[in-house]
XYZ file of C-alpha atoms in Angstrom:
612
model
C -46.645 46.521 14.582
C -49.733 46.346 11.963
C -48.799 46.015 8.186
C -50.486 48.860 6.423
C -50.181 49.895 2.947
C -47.805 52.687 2.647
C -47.349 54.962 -0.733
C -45.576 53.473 -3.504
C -44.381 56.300 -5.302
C -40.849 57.270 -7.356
C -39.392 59.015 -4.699
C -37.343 62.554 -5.412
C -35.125 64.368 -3.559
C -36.105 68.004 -3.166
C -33.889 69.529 -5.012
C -34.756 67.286 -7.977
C -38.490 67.750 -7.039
C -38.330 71.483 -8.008
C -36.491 70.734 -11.079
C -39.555 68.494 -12.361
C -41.904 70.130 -14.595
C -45.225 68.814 -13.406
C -48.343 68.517 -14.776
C -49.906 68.785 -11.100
C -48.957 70.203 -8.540
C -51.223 68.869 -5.131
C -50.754 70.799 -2.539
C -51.589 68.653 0.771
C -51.290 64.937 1.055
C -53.819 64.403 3.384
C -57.625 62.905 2.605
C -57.966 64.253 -0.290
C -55.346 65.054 -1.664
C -53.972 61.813 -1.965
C -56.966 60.790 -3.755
C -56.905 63.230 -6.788
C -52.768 63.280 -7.193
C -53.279 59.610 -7.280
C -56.179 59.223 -9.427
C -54.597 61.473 -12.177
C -51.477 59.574 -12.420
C -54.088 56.187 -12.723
C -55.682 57.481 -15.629
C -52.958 58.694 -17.919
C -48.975 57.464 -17.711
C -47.926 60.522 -19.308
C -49.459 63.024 -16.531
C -46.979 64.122 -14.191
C -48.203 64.731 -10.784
C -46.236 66.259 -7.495
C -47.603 66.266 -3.792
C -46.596 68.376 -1.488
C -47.016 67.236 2.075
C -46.340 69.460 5.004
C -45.916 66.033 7.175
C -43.803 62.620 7.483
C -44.820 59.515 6.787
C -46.734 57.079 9.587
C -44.573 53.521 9.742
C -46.828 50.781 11.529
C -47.591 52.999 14.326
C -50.222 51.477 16.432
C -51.708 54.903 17.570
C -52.517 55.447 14.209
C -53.193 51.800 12.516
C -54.878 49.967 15.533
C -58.826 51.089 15.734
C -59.470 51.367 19.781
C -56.389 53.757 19.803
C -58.597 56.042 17.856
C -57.526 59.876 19.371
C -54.584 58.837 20.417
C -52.256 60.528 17.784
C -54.454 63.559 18.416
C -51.957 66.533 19.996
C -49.085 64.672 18.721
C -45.978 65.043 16.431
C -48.631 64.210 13.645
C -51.007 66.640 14.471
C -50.776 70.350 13.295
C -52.528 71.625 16.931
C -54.041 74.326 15.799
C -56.408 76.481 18.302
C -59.588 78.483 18.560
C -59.335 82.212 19.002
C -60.903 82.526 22.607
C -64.493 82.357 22.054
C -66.900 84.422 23.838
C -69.782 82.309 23.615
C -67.655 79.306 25.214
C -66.838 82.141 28.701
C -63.731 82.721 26.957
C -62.101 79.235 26.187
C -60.310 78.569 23.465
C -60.042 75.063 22.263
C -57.954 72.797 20.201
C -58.180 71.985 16.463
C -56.771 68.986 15.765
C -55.810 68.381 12.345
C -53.600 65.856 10.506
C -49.577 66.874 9.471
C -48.630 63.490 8.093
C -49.109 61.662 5.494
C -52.730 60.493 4.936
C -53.915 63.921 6.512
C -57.085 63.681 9.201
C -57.679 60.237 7.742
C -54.883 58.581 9.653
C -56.242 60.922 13.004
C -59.907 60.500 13.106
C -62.000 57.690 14.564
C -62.875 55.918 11.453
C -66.255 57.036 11.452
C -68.063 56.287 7.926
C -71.465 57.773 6.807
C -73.486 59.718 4.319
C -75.352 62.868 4.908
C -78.513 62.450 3.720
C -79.709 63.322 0.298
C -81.262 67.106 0.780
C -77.760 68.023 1.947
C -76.356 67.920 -0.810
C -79.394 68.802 -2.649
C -79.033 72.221 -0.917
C -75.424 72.646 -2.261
C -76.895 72.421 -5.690
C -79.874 74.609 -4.739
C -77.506 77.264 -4.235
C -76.718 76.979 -7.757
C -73.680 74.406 -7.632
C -74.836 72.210 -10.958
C -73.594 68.921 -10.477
C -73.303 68.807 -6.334
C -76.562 66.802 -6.064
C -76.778 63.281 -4.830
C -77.623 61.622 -7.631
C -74.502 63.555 -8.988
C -72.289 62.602 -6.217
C -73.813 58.874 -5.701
C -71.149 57.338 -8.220
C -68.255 59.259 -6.694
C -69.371 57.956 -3.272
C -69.254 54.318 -4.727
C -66.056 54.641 -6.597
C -63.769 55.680 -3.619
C -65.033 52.071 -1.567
C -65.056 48.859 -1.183
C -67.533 47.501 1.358
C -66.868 44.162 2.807
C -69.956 42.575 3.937
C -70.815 41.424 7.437
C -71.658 37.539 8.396
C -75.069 36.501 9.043
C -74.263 35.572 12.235
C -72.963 39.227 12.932
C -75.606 40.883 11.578
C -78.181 38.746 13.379
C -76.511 39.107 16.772
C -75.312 43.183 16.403
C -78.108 44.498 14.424
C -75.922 45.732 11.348
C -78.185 45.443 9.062
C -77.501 47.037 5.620
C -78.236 48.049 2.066
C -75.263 46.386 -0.173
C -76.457 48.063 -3.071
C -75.786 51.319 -1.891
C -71.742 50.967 -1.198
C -68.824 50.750 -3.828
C -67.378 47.481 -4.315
C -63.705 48.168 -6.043
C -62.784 51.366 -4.606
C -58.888 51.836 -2.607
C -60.872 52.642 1.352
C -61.879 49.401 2.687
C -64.938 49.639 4.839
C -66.836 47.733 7.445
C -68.716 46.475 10.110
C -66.616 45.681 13.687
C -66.547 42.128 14.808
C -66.266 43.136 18.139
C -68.736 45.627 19.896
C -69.033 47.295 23.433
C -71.492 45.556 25.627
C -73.454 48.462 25.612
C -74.397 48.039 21.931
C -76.723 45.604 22.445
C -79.417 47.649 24.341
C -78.800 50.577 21.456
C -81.088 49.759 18.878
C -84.189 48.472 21.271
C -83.933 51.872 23.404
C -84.272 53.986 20.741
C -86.571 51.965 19.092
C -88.634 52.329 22.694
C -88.396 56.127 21.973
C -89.632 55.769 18.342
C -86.603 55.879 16.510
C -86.564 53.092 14.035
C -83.764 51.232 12.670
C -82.524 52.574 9.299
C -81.138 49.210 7.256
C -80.313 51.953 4.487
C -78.335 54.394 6.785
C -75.996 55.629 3.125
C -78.489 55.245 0.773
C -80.265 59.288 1.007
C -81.179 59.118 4.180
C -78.944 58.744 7.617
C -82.422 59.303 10.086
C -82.772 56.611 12.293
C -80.420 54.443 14.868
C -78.142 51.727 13.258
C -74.760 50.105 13.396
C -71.943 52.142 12.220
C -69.386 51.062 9.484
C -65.943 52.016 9.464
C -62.652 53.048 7.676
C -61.035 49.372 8.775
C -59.497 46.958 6.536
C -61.228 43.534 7.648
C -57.930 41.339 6.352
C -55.502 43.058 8.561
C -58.351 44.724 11.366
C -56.424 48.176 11.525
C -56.914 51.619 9.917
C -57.736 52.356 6.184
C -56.288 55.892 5.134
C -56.034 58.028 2.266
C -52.437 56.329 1.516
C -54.198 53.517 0.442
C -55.051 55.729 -3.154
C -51.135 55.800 -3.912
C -50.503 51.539 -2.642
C -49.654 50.370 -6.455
C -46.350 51.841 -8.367
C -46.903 54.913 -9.930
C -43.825 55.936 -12.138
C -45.225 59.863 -12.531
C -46.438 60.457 -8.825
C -44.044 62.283 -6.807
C -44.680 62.625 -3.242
C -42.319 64.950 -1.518
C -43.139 64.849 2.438
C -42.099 67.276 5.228
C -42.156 70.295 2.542
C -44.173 72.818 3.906
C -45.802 74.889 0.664
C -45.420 78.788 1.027
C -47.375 80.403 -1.321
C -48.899 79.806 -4.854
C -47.070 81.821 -7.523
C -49.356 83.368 -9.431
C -48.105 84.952 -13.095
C -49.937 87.995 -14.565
C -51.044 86.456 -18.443
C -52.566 90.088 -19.717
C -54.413 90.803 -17.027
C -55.373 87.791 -15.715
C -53.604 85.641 -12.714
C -52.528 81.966 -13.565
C -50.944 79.437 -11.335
C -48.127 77.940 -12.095
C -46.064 76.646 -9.092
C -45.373 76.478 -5.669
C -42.800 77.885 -3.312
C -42.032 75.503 -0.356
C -39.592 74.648 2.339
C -38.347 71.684 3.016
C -35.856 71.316 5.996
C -34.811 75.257 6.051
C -34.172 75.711 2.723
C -36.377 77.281 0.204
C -37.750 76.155 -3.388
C -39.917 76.772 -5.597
C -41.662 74.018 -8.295
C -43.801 74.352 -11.157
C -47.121 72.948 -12.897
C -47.633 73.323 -16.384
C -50.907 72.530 -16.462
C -52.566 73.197 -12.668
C -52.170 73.819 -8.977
C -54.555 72.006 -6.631
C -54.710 72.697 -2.991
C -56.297 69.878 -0.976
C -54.662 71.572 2.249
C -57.982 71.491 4.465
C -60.403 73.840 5.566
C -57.685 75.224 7.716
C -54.502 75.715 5.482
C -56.123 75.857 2.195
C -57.503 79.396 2.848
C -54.599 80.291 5.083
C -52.421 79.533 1.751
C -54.700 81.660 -0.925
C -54.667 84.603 1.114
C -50.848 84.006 1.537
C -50.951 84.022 -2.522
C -52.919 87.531 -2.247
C -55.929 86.141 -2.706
C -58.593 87.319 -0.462
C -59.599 90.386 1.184
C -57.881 93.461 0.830
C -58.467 94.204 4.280
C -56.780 91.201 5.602
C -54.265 90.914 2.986
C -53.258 94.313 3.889
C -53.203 93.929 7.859
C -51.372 90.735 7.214
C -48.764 92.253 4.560
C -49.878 90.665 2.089
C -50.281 92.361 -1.459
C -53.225 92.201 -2.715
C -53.535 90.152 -6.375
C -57.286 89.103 -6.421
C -60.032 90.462 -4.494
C -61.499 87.538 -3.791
C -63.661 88.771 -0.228
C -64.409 85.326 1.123
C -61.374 83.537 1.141
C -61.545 82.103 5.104
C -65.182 83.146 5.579
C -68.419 80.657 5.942
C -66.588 78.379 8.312
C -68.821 76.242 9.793
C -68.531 73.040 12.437
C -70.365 70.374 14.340
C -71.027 71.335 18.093
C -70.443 68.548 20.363
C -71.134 67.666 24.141
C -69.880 65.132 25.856
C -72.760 63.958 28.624
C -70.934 61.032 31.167
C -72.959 58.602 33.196
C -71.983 56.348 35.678
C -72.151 52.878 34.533
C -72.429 49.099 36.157
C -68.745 48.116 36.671
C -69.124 44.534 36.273
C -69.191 45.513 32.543
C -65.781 45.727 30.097
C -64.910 48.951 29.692
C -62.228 50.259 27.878
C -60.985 52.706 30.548
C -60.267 49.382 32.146
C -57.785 48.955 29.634
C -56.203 52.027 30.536
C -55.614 50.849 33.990
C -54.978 47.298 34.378
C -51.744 46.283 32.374
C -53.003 42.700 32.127
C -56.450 43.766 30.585
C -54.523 45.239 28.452
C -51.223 43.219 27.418
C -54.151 40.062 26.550
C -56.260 42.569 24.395
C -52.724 43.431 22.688
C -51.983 39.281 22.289
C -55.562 38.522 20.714
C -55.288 41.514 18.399
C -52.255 40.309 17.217
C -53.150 36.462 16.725
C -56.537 36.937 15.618
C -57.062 40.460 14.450
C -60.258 40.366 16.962
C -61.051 41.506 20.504
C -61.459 44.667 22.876
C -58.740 46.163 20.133
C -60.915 46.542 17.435
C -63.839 48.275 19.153
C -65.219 51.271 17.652
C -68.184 53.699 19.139
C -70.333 52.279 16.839
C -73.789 53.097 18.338
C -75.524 56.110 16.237
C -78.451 57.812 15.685
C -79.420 60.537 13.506
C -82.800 62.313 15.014
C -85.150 65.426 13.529
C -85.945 67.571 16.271
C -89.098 67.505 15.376
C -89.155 63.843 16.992
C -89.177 65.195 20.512
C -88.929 68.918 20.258
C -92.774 70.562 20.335
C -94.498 72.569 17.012
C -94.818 75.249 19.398
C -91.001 75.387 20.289
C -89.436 75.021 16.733
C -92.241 77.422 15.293
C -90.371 80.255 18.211
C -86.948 78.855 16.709
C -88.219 79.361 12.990
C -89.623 82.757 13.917
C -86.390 84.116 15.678
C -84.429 82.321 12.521
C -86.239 84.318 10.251
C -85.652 87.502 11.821
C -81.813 87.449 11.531
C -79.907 89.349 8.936
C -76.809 87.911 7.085
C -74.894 88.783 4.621
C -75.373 84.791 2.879
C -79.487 84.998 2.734
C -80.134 82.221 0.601
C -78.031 79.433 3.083
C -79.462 81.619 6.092
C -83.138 80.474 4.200
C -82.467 77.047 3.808
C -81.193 76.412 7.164
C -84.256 78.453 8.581
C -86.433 75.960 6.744
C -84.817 73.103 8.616
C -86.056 74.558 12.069
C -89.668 75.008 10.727
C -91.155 71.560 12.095
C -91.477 70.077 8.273
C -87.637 68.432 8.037
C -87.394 64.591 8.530
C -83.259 65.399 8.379
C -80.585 64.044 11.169
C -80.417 67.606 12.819
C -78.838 65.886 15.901
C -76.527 62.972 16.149
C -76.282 60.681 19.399
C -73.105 58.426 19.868
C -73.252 55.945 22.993
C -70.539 54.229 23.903
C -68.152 52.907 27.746
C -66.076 54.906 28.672
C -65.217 58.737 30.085
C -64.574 60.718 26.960
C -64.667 64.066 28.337
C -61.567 66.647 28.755
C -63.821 68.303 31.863
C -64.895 65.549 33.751
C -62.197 63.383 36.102
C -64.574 61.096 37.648
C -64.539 59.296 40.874
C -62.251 56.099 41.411
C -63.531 53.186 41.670
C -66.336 54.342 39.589
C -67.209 53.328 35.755
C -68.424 55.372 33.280
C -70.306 55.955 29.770
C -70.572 58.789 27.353
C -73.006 59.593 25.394
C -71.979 62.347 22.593
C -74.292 64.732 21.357
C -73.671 66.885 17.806
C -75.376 69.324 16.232
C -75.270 69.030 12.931
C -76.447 72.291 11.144
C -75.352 74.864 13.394
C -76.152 78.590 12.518
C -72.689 79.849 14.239
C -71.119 81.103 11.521
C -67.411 82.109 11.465
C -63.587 82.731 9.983
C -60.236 81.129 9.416
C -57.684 84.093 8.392
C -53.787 85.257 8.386
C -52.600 87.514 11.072
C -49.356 89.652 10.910
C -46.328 87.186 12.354
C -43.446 88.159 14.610
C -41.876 89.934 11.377
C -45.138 91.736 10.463
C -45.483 90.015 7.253
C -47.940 86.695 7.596
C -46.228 83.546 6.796
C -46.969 79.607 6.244
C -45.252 78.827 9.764
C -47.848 80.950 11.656
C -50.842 79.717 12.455
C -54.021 81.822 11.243
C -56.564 82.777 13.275
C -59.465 80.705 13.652
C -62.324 81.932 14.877
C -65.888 79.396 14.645
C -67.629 82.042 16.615
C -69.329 79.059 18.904
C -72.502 80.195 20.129
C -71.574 84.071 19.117
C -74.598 86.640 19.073
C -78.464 85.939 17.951
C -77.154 82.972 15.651
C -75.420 81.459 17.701
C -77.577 81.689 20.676
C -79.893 79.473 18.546
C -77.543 76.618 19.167
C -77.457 77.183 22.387
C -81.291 76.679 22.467
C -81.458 73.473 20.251
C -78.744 72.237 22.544
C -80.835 72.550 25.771
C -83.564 70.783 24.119
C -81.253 68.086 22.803
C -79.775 67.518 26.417
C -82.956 66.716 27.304
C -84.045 63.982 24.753
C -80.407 62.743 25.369
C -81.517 62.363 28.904
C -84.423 60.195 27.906
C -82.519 58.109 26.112
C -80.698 57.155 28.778
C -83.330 57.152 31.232
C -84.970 54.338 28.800
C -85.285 50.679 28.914
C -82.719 48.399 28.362
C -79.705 51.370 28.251
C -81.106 52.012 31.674
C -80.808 49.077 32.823
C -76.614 49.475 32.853
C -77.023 53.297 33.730
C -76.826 54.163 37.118
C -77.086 58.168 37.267
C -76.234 60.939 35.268
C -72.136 62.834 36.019
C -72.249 65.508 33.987
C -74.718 67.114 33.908
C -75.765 65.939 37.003
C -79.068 65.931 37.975
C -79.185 69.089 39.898
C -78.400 70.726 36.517
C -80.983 68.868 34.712
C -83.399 70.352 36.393
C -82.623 74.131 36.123
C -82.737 76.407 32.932
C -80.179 78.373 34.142
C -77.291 75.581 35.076
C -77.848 73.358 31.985
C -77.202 76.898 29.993
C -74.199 77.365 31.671
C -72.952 73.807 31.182
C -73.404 73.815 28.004
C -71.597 76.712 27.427
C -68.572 75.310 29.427
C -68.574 72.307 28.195
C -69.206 72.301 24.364
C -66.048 71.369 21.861
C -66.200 70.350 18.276
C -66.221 67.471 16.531
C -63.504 68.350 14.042
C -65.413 69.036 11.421
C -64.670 72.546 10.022
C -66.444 72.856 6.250
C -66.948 76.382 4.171
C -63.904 78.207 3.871
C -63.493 77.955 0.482
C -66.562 77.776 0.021
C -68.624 77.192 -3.751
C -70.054 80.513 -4.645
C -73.071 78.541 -7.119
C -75.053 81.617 -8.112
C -73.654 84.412 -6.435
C -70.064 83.700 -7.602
C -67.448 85.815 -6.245
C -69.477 87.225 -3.476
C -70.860 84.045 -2.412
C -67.917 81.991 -2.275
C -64.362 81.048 -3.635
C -64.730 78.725 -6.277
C -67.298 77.912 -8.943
C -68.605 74.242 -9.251
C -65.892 72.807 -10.836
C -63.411 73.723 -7.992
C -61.781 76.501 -9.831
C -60.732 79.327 -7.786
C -62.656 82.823 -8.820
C -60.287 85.149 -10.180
C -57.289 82.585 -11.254
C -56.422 80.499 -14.061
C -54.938 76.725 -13.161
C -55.776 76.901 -9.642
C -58.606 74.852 -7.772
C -59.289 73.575 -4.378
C -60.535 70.262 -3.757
C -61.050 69.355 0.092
C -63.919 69.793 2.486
C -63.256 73.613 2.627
C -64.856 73.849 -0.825
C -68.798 72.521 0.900
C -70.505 75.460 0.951
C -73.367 74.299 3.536
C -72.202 71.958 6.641
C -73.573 68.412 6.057
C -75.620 65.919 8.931
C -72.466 63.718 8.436
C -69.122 62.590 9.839
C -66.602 64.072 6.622
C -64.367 61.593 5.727
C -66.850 59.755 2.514
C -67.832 63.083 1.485
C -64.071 64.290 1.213
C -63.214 61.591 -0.870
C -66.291 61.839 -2.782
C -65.397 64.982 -3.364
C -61.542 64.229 -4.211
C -63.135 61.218 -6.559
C -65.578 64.104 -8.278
C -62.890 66.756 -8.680
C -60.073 64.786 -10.539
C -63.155 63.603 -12.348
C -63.728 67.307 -13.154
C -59.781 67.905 -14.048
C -59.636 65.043 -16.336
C -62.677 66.200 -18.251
C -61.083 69.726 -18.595
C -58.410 68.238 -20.250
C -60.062 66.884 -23.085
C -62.386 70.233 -22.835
């Protein structure tokens, strides 16, 4: 129903797809991969370039295009539903994983959401002896993959979306912006916080996300719908290939006197089998989830897994699937005044919303284009006591683990000195928790809290499948270890804390003044150590943000990681990995702008080796 920009690519049958001899071969078409395949065929006509994309293709599907269906195409024929290994720090659950099987990847899946971590995050990558991962490194790469349309002065008056221009791209292929259209709610988000000390931060992307301010937003102002990673491959492209609903195998990896080189792919598409090369490299941008999943199909990884798995071991390469970590979220609901619009009301009254659909469509404005857009980034040291982050530091410090120098640095973040957005708040209408039904006749609001450096540390790796040999069609395990042993029992601790400043918020003047009592947790729970423990540890999910598993190894190489800084895989010639699995320390950040920063710095990187 909404005119997106699809791919415009020379399209190949499969058959004739294997028979190419590449240049590139991109395995994943998703967020970042889309990005590199198509910014190698931009700079040079005579560079060949396949993708691979396990997915179809997304035609004018509202779920997708239309911003207040955001989560929508979650669970769906789009979505790879992938799960959590029970976790014992969650009393048992296991949880789902969304992530994106179509074209576009988690770009055409996730809520639009577009920020910057602040500068010491990536600082830390390079700390850890990643040269080049800084951001003043990264900055330009940032820049290059936007273009940032500009609010009016009459919205940025009335909504408080105040900005630095300076600091966002002007020419890149994601279009982002501000909403025109806000939840009532919005309005009494800056001055409450602001009441609590929080001030506004005009510069929210420019090194530093701490503060409360207006979110902007993967949405194309001119059409008011979704802007994806398909957007990179919009103009004609005679050498990019895009072969969808080819699921990739394995990596086949050649033995060149002693030394493993990559030089193909073996995929399915539609039950049968093929296999295509790349003469010059093999890039897997398949996500923190697959990308691992395919090296240690490939044999590269850990004996021990490889072996369990059937797998033959080519490169010992011991943490393939390790470091993976994610952003803790809860989901706190309050009952709201029902005189105001909500969008549940949508949900429920076919006439709300058959004249939301009508305006959308004859003005690109209305309830249709509302995003949560209500953030704050907060140090804990804001409302959390010297006393209580100097126990947290101590009990930090006394933890072993096997990475010492990212255990240090996130230690020093719980020490009292770190002005960094260790928690994120997101208020908007609406029930947005899986736990909570509600009562009818009753209106809601959610406010979402996420931790963003969380010291639950854990694994994404191949299992045996049904014929004992680990394949592409089973799903690994995944394992985030939520809230598992000392570590994570940290998070469980900086949660509590953060319950209770999220409580304040909402107890605070004017939010309050639309609030009428706390859901869940209720009150009762509030008030006892014991109950808001045990809600939290029923009621935490993630935010779908799963980093590390391929991890950069910086100074430790090999045993600190997967690939060096410029993406290439340890142990392998012609093979790198460029997606969020390659961020060796979780970032105070939604992903999507640092994916494609990193998709804009690693064909960067490939170029340059080229010419090298």
């Amino acid at each position: 129903m909404v005119a997106t920009q699809q791919p415009h690519t020379t399209p190949l049958s499969a058959g004739d797809f294997s028979k190419r001899q590449f240049d590139f071969v991109v395995v994943g078409g998703g967020t970042a991969g889309l990005a590199v395949a198509g910014r190698l065929a931009a700079a040079d006509p005579s560079l060949s370039v396949g993708v691979l994309e396990a997915g179809g293709v997304s035609h004018g599907e509202d779920d997708i295009d239309i911003p207040a269906f955001y989560g929508r195409a979650l669970g769906g024929r789009h979505d790879w539903r992938f799960e959590t290994e029970p976790q014992a720090g969650l009393g048992g659950r296991t949880l789902p994983w969304p992530r994106g099987k179509v074209l576009g990847g988690t770009s055409a899946l996730n809520f639009m959401t577009w920020n910057r971590a602040s500068r010491d995050d990536y600082d830390a990558w390079e700390a850890l002896g990643n040269v080049g991962w800084g951001w003043d490194d990264l900055l330009p790469f940032f820049k290059k993959s936007e273009t940032f349309h500009a609010p009016s002065k009459e919205l940025e008056q009335e909504y408080d979306v105040t900005h630095d221009a300076s600091s966002f791209g002007t020419s890149g292929p994601i279009q982002v912006s501000y909403s025109t259209d806000y939840s009532p709610s919005h309005s009494r988000w800056h001055q409450t916080l602001n009441a609590l000390g929080v001030k506004t931060n005009s510069a929210h992307v420019a090194g530093s996300n701490v503060g409360v301010w207006t979110n902007v937003n993967a949405v194309d102002p001119r059409t008011a719908s979704r802007c994806y990673s398909t957007s990179y491959c919009s103009s004609p492209a005679a050498n990019l290939h895009i072969l969808t609903e080819a699921t990739a195998q394995e990596v086949i990896l050649n033995d060149s006197s002693g030394t493993h080189v990559a030089t193909g792919v073996r995929f399915t598409h539609h039950g049968e089998e093929y296999v295509v090369s790349a003469t010059r490299e093999v890039i897997l941008s398949a996500g923190s989830v697959k990308s691992p999943q395919l090296l240690e199909l490939s044999g590269i990884g850990n004996p021990a897994v490889l072996d369990k798995a059937g797998v033959p071991v080519k490169v010992n390469s011991p943490q393939v699937g390790e470091n993976l970590q994610d952003h803790l979220m809860l989901a706190m609901i309050f009952e709201v005044d029902p005189s105001l619009d909500n969008p549940d009301k949508l949900k429920s009254d076919t006439s709300l919303a058959e004249k939301a659909m009508e305006k959308y469509l004859k003005d690109r404005n209305g309830p249709l284009t509302v995003l949560p857009c209500s953030i704050t980034y907060v140090p804990l040291k804001h409302f959390a006591s010297a006393e209580y982050l100097a126990s947290l530091s101590a009990k930090a410090a006394s933890l072993s683990a096997g990475t010492a120098d990212k255990q240090a640095i996130l230690r020093k973040r719980l020490d009292g000195t770190a002005n960094l957005g260790q928690i994120e708040y997101i208020f908007d209408l609406g029930n947005w928790s899986t736990f909570f039904k509600g009562e009818d006749g009753k209106q809601y609001g959610t406010m979402l809290q996420i931790l963003q450096y969380p010291f639950s540390v854990g694994s994404i790796h191949i299992r045996p499948g049904s014929s004992g040999k680990a394949t592409a069609e089973d799903k690994p395990s995944i394992d985030p270890a939520y809230y598992a042993g000392e570590h994570g029992g940290l998070d469980v601790e900086v949660m509590k804390e953060c319950v209770r400043f999220a409580s304040s918020i909402a107890s605070t003047d004017p939010l309050a003044g639309i609030i009428r009592q706390p859901a869940s947790p209720d009150a009762s729970t509030l008030r006892s150590e014991a109950k808001l423990r045990e809600w939290i540890v029923r009621n935490t999910i993630t935010d779908w943000h799963p980093v590390g598993t391929c991890g950069m190894g910086g100074r430790k190489g090999i045993e600190g990681g997967v690939v060096d800084e410029r993406l290439r895989v340890y142990g392998v010639r012609g093979l790198r990995v460029v997606d969020a699995s390659v961020m060796p320390l979780q970032i105070s950040a939604h992903l999507q702008a640092t994916v494609y920063a990193i998709a804009e710095k690693g064909a960067h990187m490939i170029l340059e080796d080229l010419t090298a």
